[in-house]
Amino acid sequence: MADDVPQGLRNFLLTRYDDLRLRLRRALGSDDLADDALHDTWLRLQRGDVAGPIHNPQAYVMRMAVNFALEIRRGRSQLLSSDDVETLLELVPDTAPGPERVAEDRSQLQALGEILGNMPARRREILILVRWEGWAQRDVAKRFGISVRTVEYELKTAQDYCAARLARRNRSER
């Protein structure tokens, strides 16, 4: 018997849809809001979570739809309009690097590549695995069959070498 209630309300909604939509549109002042509210009402009735006998299906369905419309309106009032979004985006500073910075970074990267090319192969690979690939030092030690202490030494030596060569290059360019 309880399954008959949601089915009866769905049938009522289907047969009286145009009338319900017209009443909601007048009450809410919006076709879209009326359509959305009736859609949400239909979905709730599809789930079947309606309890007890309903003595006035029209009043029940209208009350449900109005409640959904109020929820929808509340949700929409919390959203920003596209004009508001554009205004806010204008306030956000552009943090993208300019052409000069991009050129400098490319130059630094090229210099770093050359510096790495002048480094002993194992030291270069340890630096790349730990700093670029994110490997743990103990995993690098296992890969090369060396101690973690040796990995630490090679890593420090490689970093110091790169830093000194880059600093020297930057001083000579000024």
Backbone as numpy.savetxt, mean C-alpha at the origin, in Angstrom:
# Nx Ny Nz CAx CAy CAz Cx Cy Cz
-38.73 -22.23 9.02 -39.54 -21.03 9.02 -38.68 -19.76 9.02
-37.55 -19.83 9.74 -36.68 -18.66 9.81 -36.06 -18.35 8.45
-35.90 -19.37 7.60 -35.35 -19.15 6.27 -36.34 -18.41 5.38
-37.63 -18.45 5.71 -38.65 -17.78 4.91 -38.58 -16.26 5.05
-38.15 -15.77 6.19 -38.13 -14.33 6.45 -37.17 -13.62 5.49
-35.90 -14.02 5.41 -35.01 -13.33 4.47 -35.48 -13.48 3.02
-35.97 -14.65 2.67 -36.45 -14.87 1.30 -37.64 -13.96 1.01
-38.54 -13.84 1.96 -39.69 -12.96 1.79 -39.28 -11.51 1.63
-38.28 -11.09 2.40 -37.80 -9.71 2.29 -37.08 -9.49 0.96
-36.32 -10.48 0.50 -35.66 -10.36 -0.81 -36.71 -10.25 -1.91
-37.76 -11.07 -1.82 -38.84 -11.02 -2.82 -39.51 -9.65 -2.80
-39.73 -9.15 -1.59 -40.35 -7.83 -1.46 -39.46 -6.76 -2.11
-38.17 -6.84 -1.84 -37.23 -5.88 -2.42 -37.23 -5.96 -3.94
-37.28 -7.15 -4.48 -37.29 -7.30 -5.94 -38.57 -6.76 -6.57
-39.69 -7.08 -5.98 -40.96 -6.67 -6.58 -41.22 -5.18 -6.40
-40.71 -4.59 -5.34 -40.98 -3.17 -5.06 -39.74 -2.30 -5.23
-38.75 -2.79 -5.95 -37.47 -2.10 -6.08 -37.63 -0.66 -6.58
-38.36 -0.48 -7.66 -38.49 0.87 -8.23 -39.13 1.84 -7.24
-40.17 1.39 -6.56 -40.84 2.23 -5.57 -39.90 2.55 -4.40
-39.18 1.53 -3.91 -38.24 1.75 -2.81 -37.12 2.71 -3.22
-36.63 2.55 -4.44 -35.57 3.42 -4.94 -36.06 4.86 -5.03
-37.27 5.05 -5.53 -37.83 6.39 -5.65 -37.99 7.03 -4.27
-38.50 6.30 -3.32 -38.67 6.83 -1.95 -37.32 7.19 -1.32
-36.35 6.29 -1.52 -35.02 6.57 -0.96 -34.37 7.77 -1.64
-34.50 7.85 -2.95 -33.91 8.98 -3.68 -34.49 10.29 -3.17
-35.79 10.32 -2.95 -36.41 11.55 -2.43 -35.92 11.86 -1.02
-35.83 10.84 -0.20 -35.42 11.05 1.20 -33.95 11.44 1.31
-33.12 10.85 0.43 -31.67 11.06 0.53 -31.15 12.15 -0.39
-31.91 12.45 -1.44 -31.48 13.47 -2.39 -30.38 13.02 -3.32
-30.24 11.71 -3.52 -29.16 11.21 -4.37 -29.53 9.85 -4.95
-29.48 9.77 -6.29 -29.72 8.48 -6.95 -28.65 7.47 -6.57
-27.40 7.92 -6.60 -26.29 7.01 -6.31 -26.36 6.46 -4.89
-26.67 7.32 -3.95 -26.76 6.89 -2.56 -27.93 5.92 -2.38
-29.04 6.17 -3.04 -30.18 5.27 -2.96 -29.83 3.91 -3.54
-29.16 3.90 -4.70 -28.74 2.64 -5.32 -27.77 1.87 -4.43
-26.79 2.58 -3.89 -25.82 1.92 -3.02 -26.48 1.34 -1.77
-27.39 2.09 -1.19 -28.08 1.62 0.02 -28.93 0.39 -0.28
-29.64 0.40 -1.40 -30.44 -0.77 -1.76 -29.56 -1.97 -2.07
-28.44 -1.73 -2.69 -27.51 -2.82 -2.97 -27.00 -3.45 -1.67
-26.59 -2.61 -0.72 -26.13 -3.12 0.57 -27.24 -3.85 1.31
-28.46 -3.36 1.18 -29.61 -4.02 1.80 -29.79 -5.41 1.19
-29.73 -5.49 -0.13 -29.85 -6.78 -0.81 -28.76 -7.75 -0.33
-27.53 -7.26 -0.22 -26.44 -8.13 0.24 -26.68 -8.63 1.65
-27.18 -7.77 2.52 -27.47 -8.19 3.90 -28.58 -9.23 3.90
-29.58 -9.04 3.07 -30.67 -10.01 3.01 -30.19 -11.33 2.41
-29.24 -11.28 1.51 -28.67 -12.50 0.93 -27.97 -13.33 2.00
-27.32 -12.64 2.95 -26.63 -13.36 4.03 -27.63 -14.05 4.94
-28.86 -13.55 4.96 -29.91 -14.20 5.74 -29.87 -13.93 7.23
-29.15 -12.91 7.67 -29.10 -12.64 9.11 -30.21 -11.67 9.53
-31.44 -12.14 9.34 -32.63 -11.39 9.75 -33.36 -12.28 10.76
-33.71 -11.71 11.87 -34.32 -12.51 12.93 -35.81 -12.19 13.08
-36.55 -13.21 13.42 -37.96 -13.06 13.81 -38.90 -12.69 12.69
-40.15 -12.72 12.98 -41.15 -12.35 11.98 -41.12 -10.83 11.74
-41.35 -10.44 10.51 -41.38 -9.03 10.13 -42.82 -8.70 9.77
-43.43 -7.78 10.51 -44.83 -7.45 10.31 -45.03 -6.44 9.18
-44.04 -5.57 8.96 -44.16 -4.57 7.92 -42.89 -4.60 7.07
-42.86 -5.43 6.02 -41.64 -5.57 5.21 -41.16 -4.25 4.61
-42.08 -3.39 4.18 -41.67 -2.13 3.57 -40.93 -1.26 4.58
-41.45 -1.14 5.77 -40.81 -0.32 6.80 -39.45 -0.92 7.18
-39.40 -2.24 7.27 -38.16 -2.91 7.64 -37.08 -2.69 6.58
-37.42 -2.92 5.32 -36.45 -2.76 4.23 -36.05 -1.29 4.11
-36.98 -0.38 4.22 -36.65 1.05 4.13 -35.71 1.46 5.27
-36.00 0.98 6.50 -35.16 1.33 7.64 -33.75 0.79 7.42
-33.67 -0.45 6.91 -32.36 -1.04 6.61 -31.60 -0.20 5.59
-32.28 0.16 4.52 -31.66 0.93 3.45 -31.22 2.31 3.95
-32.06 2.95 4.75 -31.70 4.28 5.29 -30.48 4.15 6.20
-30.43 3.11 7.01 -29.27 2.91 7.88 -28.00 2.71 7.06
-28.10 1.93 5.99 -26.94 1.75 5.12 -26.55 3.08 4.46
-27.53 3.85 4.05 -27.26 5.14 3.43 -26.52 6.06 4.41
-26.93 6.04 5.67 -26.25 6.86 6.67 -24.80 6.41 6.86
-24.59 5.10 6.87 -23.22 4.59 6.98 -22.38 5.00 5.78
-22.98 4.90 4.60 -22.27 5.27 3.37 -21.93 6.76 3.39
-22.90 7.57 3.76 -22.68 9.02 3.81 -21.59 9.37 4.82
-21.61 8.70 5.99 -20.59 8.93 7.00 -19.21 8.58 6.45
-19.13 7.46 5.75 -17.85 7.05 5.15 -17.37 8.02 4.10
-18.31 8.51 3.29 -17.92 9.45 2.23 -17.49 10.79 2.80
-18.06 11.18 3.92 -17.69 12.47 4.49 -16.27 12.46 5.03
-15.75 11.27 5.29 -14.38 11.18 5.79 -13.36 11.13 4.66
-13.83 11.00 3.43 -12.93 10.96 2.28 -12.63 12.37 1.79
-11.48 12.55 1.21 -11.11 13.84 0.66 -11.56 13.93 -0.79
-11.91 15.11 -1.21 -12.27 15.31 -2.61 -10.98 15.32 -3.44
-11.12 15.19 -4.75 -9.93 15.20 -5.61 -9.23 16.56 -5.55
-9.99 17.64 -5.38 -9.37 18.97 -5.24 -8.54 19.05 -3.96
-9.09 18.46 -2.86 -8.35 18.45 -1.60 -7.06 17.66 -1.74
-7.13 16.53 -2.43 -5.95 15.69 -2.62 -4.90 16.46 -3.44
-5.32 17.12 -4.51 -4.38 17.89 -5.32 -3.73 19.01 -4.51
-4.51 19.69 -3.70 -3.98 20.76 -2.86 -2.94 20.21 -1.89
-3.24 19.07 -1.27 -2.29 18.48 -0.34 -1.01 18.02 -1.05
-1.16 17.48 -2.25 0.01 17.02 -2.99 0.92 18.18 -3.38
0.35 19.35 -3.58 1.16 20.53 -3.89 2.02 20.94 -2.71
1.59 20.61 -1.50 2.33 20.97 -0.29 3.49 20.01 -0.01
3.46 18.82 -0.63 4.51 17.83 -0.40 5.72 18.21 -1.24
6.87 18.35 -0.59 8.06 18.74 -1.35 8.52 17.60 -2.27
9.06 17.98 -3.40 9.59 17.01 -4.35 10.98 16.60 -3.88
11.13 15.35 -3.48 12.41 14.88 -2.96 13.23 14.16 -4.01
12.74 14.12 -5.23 13.49 13.46 -6.30 14.76 14.25 -6.58
15.86 13.55 -6.79 17.10 14.28 -7.07 17.05 14.97 -8.42
17.69 16.10 -8.48 17.75 16.85 -9.73 18.80 16.25 -10.66
18.89 16.79 -11.88 19.83 16.25 -12.87 21.28 16.31 -12.40
21.63 17.36 -11.68 23.01 17.49 -11.20 23.34 16.38 -10.21
22.42 16.12 -9.30 22.62 15.06 -8.29 22.68 13.68 -8.95
21.83 13.45 -9.94 21.82 12.17 -10.65 23.16 11.96 -11.35
23.67 12.99 -11.99 24.95 12.89 -12.68 26.07 12.61 -11.68
26.06 13.29 -10.55 27.09 13.08 -9.51 27.02 11.65 -8.97
25.82 11.17 -8.71 25.66 9.81 -8.19 26.15 8.77 -9.20
25.85 8.99 -10.46 26.33 8.06 -11.51 27.86 8.07 -11.57
28.42 9.24 -11.44 29.88 9.36 -11.46 30.50 8.62 -10.27
29.89 8.79 -9.10 30.38 8.11 -7.89 30.26 6.60 -8.05
29.17 6.15 -8.62 28.95 4.72 -8.82 29.98 4.15 -9.80
30.26 4.87 -10.85 31.27 4.44 -11.82 32.65 4.36 -11.15
32.95 5.38 -10.35 34.24 5.38 -9.65 34.32 4.21 -8.67
33.25 3.92 -7.98 33.23 2.79 -7.05 33.44 1.48 -7.80
32.84 1.36 -8.96 33.05 0.17 -9.79 34.51 -0.01 -10.16
35.17 1.09 -10.52 36.59 1.03 -10.85 37.43 0.66 -9.63
37.09 1.23 -8.49 37.81 0.94 -7.25 37.66 -0.54 -6.90
36.42 -1.06 -7.01 36.19 -2.47 -6.73 36.99 -3.36 -7.69
37.12 -2.92 -8.92 37.88 -3.68 -9.91 39.36 -3.79 -9.57
39.88 -2.84 -8.81 41.30 -2.85 -8.42 41.54 -3.63 -7.13
40.50 -4.13 -6.51 40.60 -4.83 -5.24 40.82 -6.32 -5.50
41.51 -7.02 -4.60 41.64 -8.48 -4.75 40.25 -9.14 -4.82
40.13 -10.19 -5.63 38.83 -10.80 -5.94 38.07 -11.25 -4.69
38.74 -11.97 -3.78 38.05 -12.47 -2.58 37.55 -11.31 -1.72
38.36 -10.30 -1.54 37.97 -9.14 -0.73 36.76 -8.44 -1.35
36.80 -8.26 -2.67 35.69 -7.63 -3.40 34.41 -8.45 -3.22
34.53 -9.77 -3.38 33.35 -10.62 -3.27 32.78 -10.62 -1.85
33.64 -10.61 -0.85 33.18 -10.54 0.55 32.42 -9.24 0.77
32.97 -8.13 0.29 32.30 -6.83 0.44 30.93 -6.85 -0.23
30.87 -7.35 -1.43 29.60 -7.38 -2.17 28.59 -8.30 -1.49
29.03 -9.48 -1.06 28.10 -10.42 -0.42 27.53 -9.86 0.88
28.38 -9.25 1.68 27.91 -8.75 2.99 27.15 -7.44 2.85
27.70 -6.47 2.14 27.08 -5.14 2.08 26.02 -4.98 1.02
26.13 -5.69 -0.08 25.16 -5.53 -1.16 24.09 -6.61 -1.10
24.52 -7.87 -0.95 23.59 -9.00 -0.95 22.97 -9.26 0.41
23.58 -8.71 1.48 23.02 -8.85 2.82 23.30 -10.20 3.48
24.32 -10.88 3.04 24.68 -12.17 3.64 25.21 -11.95 5.05
24.99 -12.95 5.90 25.59 -12.94 7.24 27.07 -13.28 7.09
27.90 -12.70 7.96 29.34 -12.92 7.86 29.70 -14.39 8.06
28.98 -15.09 8.91 29.28 -16.51 9.14 29.00 -17.33 7.87
27.96 -16.92 7.08 27.67 -17.63 5.83 28.75 -17.38 4.79
29.27 -16.16 4.77 30.36 -15.84 3.85 31.61 -16.64 4.24
31.86 -16.74 5.54 33.01 -17.51 6.02 32.90 -18.97 5.57
31.72 -19.54 5.69 31.51 -20.93 5.25 31.73 -21.06 3.75
31.24 -20.09 3.00 31.38 -20.16 1.54 32.86 -20.19 1.12
33.67 -19.36 1.78 35.07 -19.28 1.40 35.97 -20.23 2.20
35.39 -20.87 3.21 36.19 -21.78 4.03 37.19 -21.04 4.88
36.79 -19.87 5.39 37.67 -19.05 6.23 36.94 -18.75 7.53
37.64 -18.17 8.48 37.03 -17.84 9.76 36.20 -16.55 9.64
35.30 -16.37 10.58 34.49 -15.14 10.62 35.41 -13.96 10.88
36.45 -14.17 11.67 37.41 -13.09 11.95 38.08 -12.63 10.65
38.39 -13.56 9.76 39.02 -13.19 8.48 38.03 -12.42 7.62
36.77 -12.83 7.66 35.74 -12.10 6.91 35.64 -10.67 7.45
35.64 -10.52 8.77 35.58 -9.19 9.37 36.77 -8.34 8.93
37.96 -8.94 8.93 39.17 -8.22 8.52 39.08 -7.79 7.04
38.71 -8.74 6.18 38.61 -8.44 4.74 37.55 -7.36 4.48
36.44 -7.44 5.20 35.36 -6.46 5.04 35.82 -5.07 5.46
36.49 -4.98 6.61 36.98 -3.68 7.08 38.02 -3.13 6.12
38.91 -3.97 5.67 39.95 -3.54 4.74 39.33 -3.04 3.43
38.34 -3.77 2.95 37.67 -3.38 1.69 36.95 -2.04 1.85
36.26 -1.87 2.97 35.53 -0.62 3.22 36.49 0.56 3.35
37.55 0.36 4.08 38.55 1.42 4.25 39.17 1.79 2.90
39.47 0.79 2.09 40.06 1.00 0.78 39.11 1.83 -0.10
37.85 1.44 -0.14 36.86 2.16 -0.96 36.70 3.60 -0.47
36.58 3.78 0.83 36.38 5.11 1.39 37.57 6.02 1.08
38.79 5.48 1.25 39.99 6.29 0.99 40.08 6.66 -0.49
39.82 5.72 -1.38 39.91 6.00 -2.82 38.83 6.99 -3.27
37.63 6.84 -2.74 36.55 7.78 -3.10 36.85 9.18 -2.57
37.37 9.26 -1.34 37.71 10.57 -0.76 38.81 11.23 -1.59
39.82 10.46 -1.98 40.91 11.00 -2.80 40.37 11.48 -4.15
39.49 10.72 -4.75 38.91 11.08 -6.05 38.10 12.38 -5.92
37.28 12.48 -4.85 36.44 13.65 -4.67 37.26 14.91 -4.40
38.37 14.75 -3.67 39.24 15.91 -3.40 39.91 16.38 -4.69
40.30 15.44 -5.54 40.99 15.82 -6.77 40.05 16.45 -7.79
38.77 16.18 -7.70 37.79 16.76 -8.64 37.40 18.18 -8.27
37.67 18.59 -7.04 37.27 19.94 -6.60 38.21 20.95 -7.02
